[in-house]
Amino acid sequence: MPVDPDTGMLRPFNDDEIDAMQIRTFGVRDMSHGTETRRIGENTMRKSFFVKWSERFNFVKLVCGDQKIYVDSGFTKLSRMIPDEIYGIHHPDFPEIVATRIDNMKGANGPGIDDEDGIVKYPDAQIDVFYEHVPYDLLSDDEVADEDGNEFLRYTHFGGSTGSAQNISVPGGAMRYWRGPGEGTAPPHGFQVPYGVSISRAEEEFTWHWVQLPYEAFKPGSNLYARIYGTVEGDLPFIGCVNSSPIFDRAVGTVVFAGVTAKLERAHSGQGRRWSLEYKFAYSAMGWNWLFFPDPSGVNGGWYNVNNKEYQEADVLDDHRSLTPGARDLNMLFSVAAV
C-alpha cells in the first residue's frame, strides 16, 4: 500500500503508479462491461478490467481502498485511502456507488508461466469489480482533518431502531428527587424515591455501525477497547453510560450506550483483518437520570432529576451518583485516539 514515509499515513496512488498498472477496460465490445441493477435497498454495478499481472493487488487497493493505524506526535489516528475517483467510483453522478469487492481475478492475454516457486504468472489479470450503493459517506484523510478529525463523518451508518414502552422499577431509597436550580424546594425536592413503584418509559433502541477498521483499532488493550470495556486501573467503561454531550442530534443525557457487537473479518485486500462494530444505544426523551414522581395530589407530579447527592445534569454528572454509572462523551466511540 502507498504510505507517506514522513507521516505514516496512507496516500493516494500517484499517476506513475497508476500508469504502471496498465489498466484497460474489458467487455466493451460484447457489452458485458458495466452491468447495473437498480432497486430499493440495492443498487449495483459490475465492471471488468485488464491489469498488468504484477500490479493486480495494487489495483485492488486502488479501487476498493485500504485502512491503517498510524501515530502522529504520540496520538493514535486512523488513515483511510478511499476508492479511486475514476476506477473505484461507479459514475460521477453516483458517488455513493463504490467498489467494495473483487468478484473474480484470473490470468489473461497470454499463457501462464510457472516460476521456480510454483507461482503462475500471466501477462495480465482480468479483474471483475463489484460496485454497490454503500450506506456511509466517503471522506479522505484531509477532509476529516478539516473537520477536527471527526471519524463519525465517514464509514459509519445507522443500522435500525425499535420503539417500545418499557416498565421499570424505581430504585427506592437509594436515590432522591431534585428540582433544578431556581425551581425552589417544594416537594418532592430531596425526597427519597419510594419503594415498590414502577413507571412506564418510552424508549427507542437503535444501532449504529462503524465499518472497515484495522485490527489494531479494536484489539484488546487498544484505546477504543479500553474506552468501551474499562481498564484494570479502574477507568469506568463507556458501556452503560449516558451521553455528556449531544450525539445523533439527541440532547445531553438522553442516549445510553447499551453495548457493542464486534465482527472480525478478513480484509478485501487479502492481507490482515478488519473490524465491523455494531454499537447499540437506547434513547429516552425525558433523560435516563430522571424519574416520574407519582404525586397522589397531582400538584407536584412530573419528571425530576434523580441523584443520591444533589441535582446534576448529565454534562456534569459524577460517577456512581445516579441511575446510570456515569456520563461520557459518546462521540469518542468513533475515535481510535486516547481520551
mmCIF file of C-alpha atoms in Angstrom, residues 221-231 235-239 332-333 338-339:
data_model
loop_
_atom_site.group_PDB
_atom_site.id
_atom_site.type_symbol
_atom_site.label_atom_id
_atom_site.label_comp_id
_atom_site.label_asym_id
_atom_site.label_seq_id
_atom_site.Cartn_x
_atom_site.Cartn_y
_atom_site.Cartn_z
ATOM 1 C CA GLY A 221 -5.512 -3.157 25.008
ATOM 2 C CA SER A 222 -6.244 -0.589 22.301
ATOM 3 C CA ASN A 223 -7.577 2.850 23.193
ATOM 4 C CA LEU A 224 -11.032 2.087 21.816
ATOM 5 C CA TYR A 225 -11.268 -1.311 23.527
ATOM 6 C CA ALA A 226 -10.292 0.191 26.892
ATOM 7 C CA ARG A 227 -12.754 3.034 26.404
ATOM 8 C CA ILE A 228 -15.645 0.655 25.857
ATOM 9 C CA TYR A 229 -14.834 -2.012 28.453
ATOM 10 C CA GLY A 230 -12.841 -0.075 31.058
ATOM 11 C CA THR A 231 -9.392 -0.902 32.430
ATOM 12 C CA ASP A 235 -11.430 3.533 34.343
ATOM 13 C CA LEU A 236 -15.212 3.459 34.017
ATOM 14 C CA PRO A 237 -16.455 1.573 30.923
ATOM 15 C CA PHE A 238 -18.478 3.575 28.425
ATOM 16 C CA ILE A 239 -20.989 0.714 28.307
ATOM 17 C CA MET A 332 -15.446 9.203 21.452
ATOM 18 C CA LEU A 333 -16.805 5.777 20.476
ATOM 19 C CA ALA A 338 -6.665 8.036 23.671
ATOM 20 C CA VAL A 339 -9.225 10.051 25.625
#
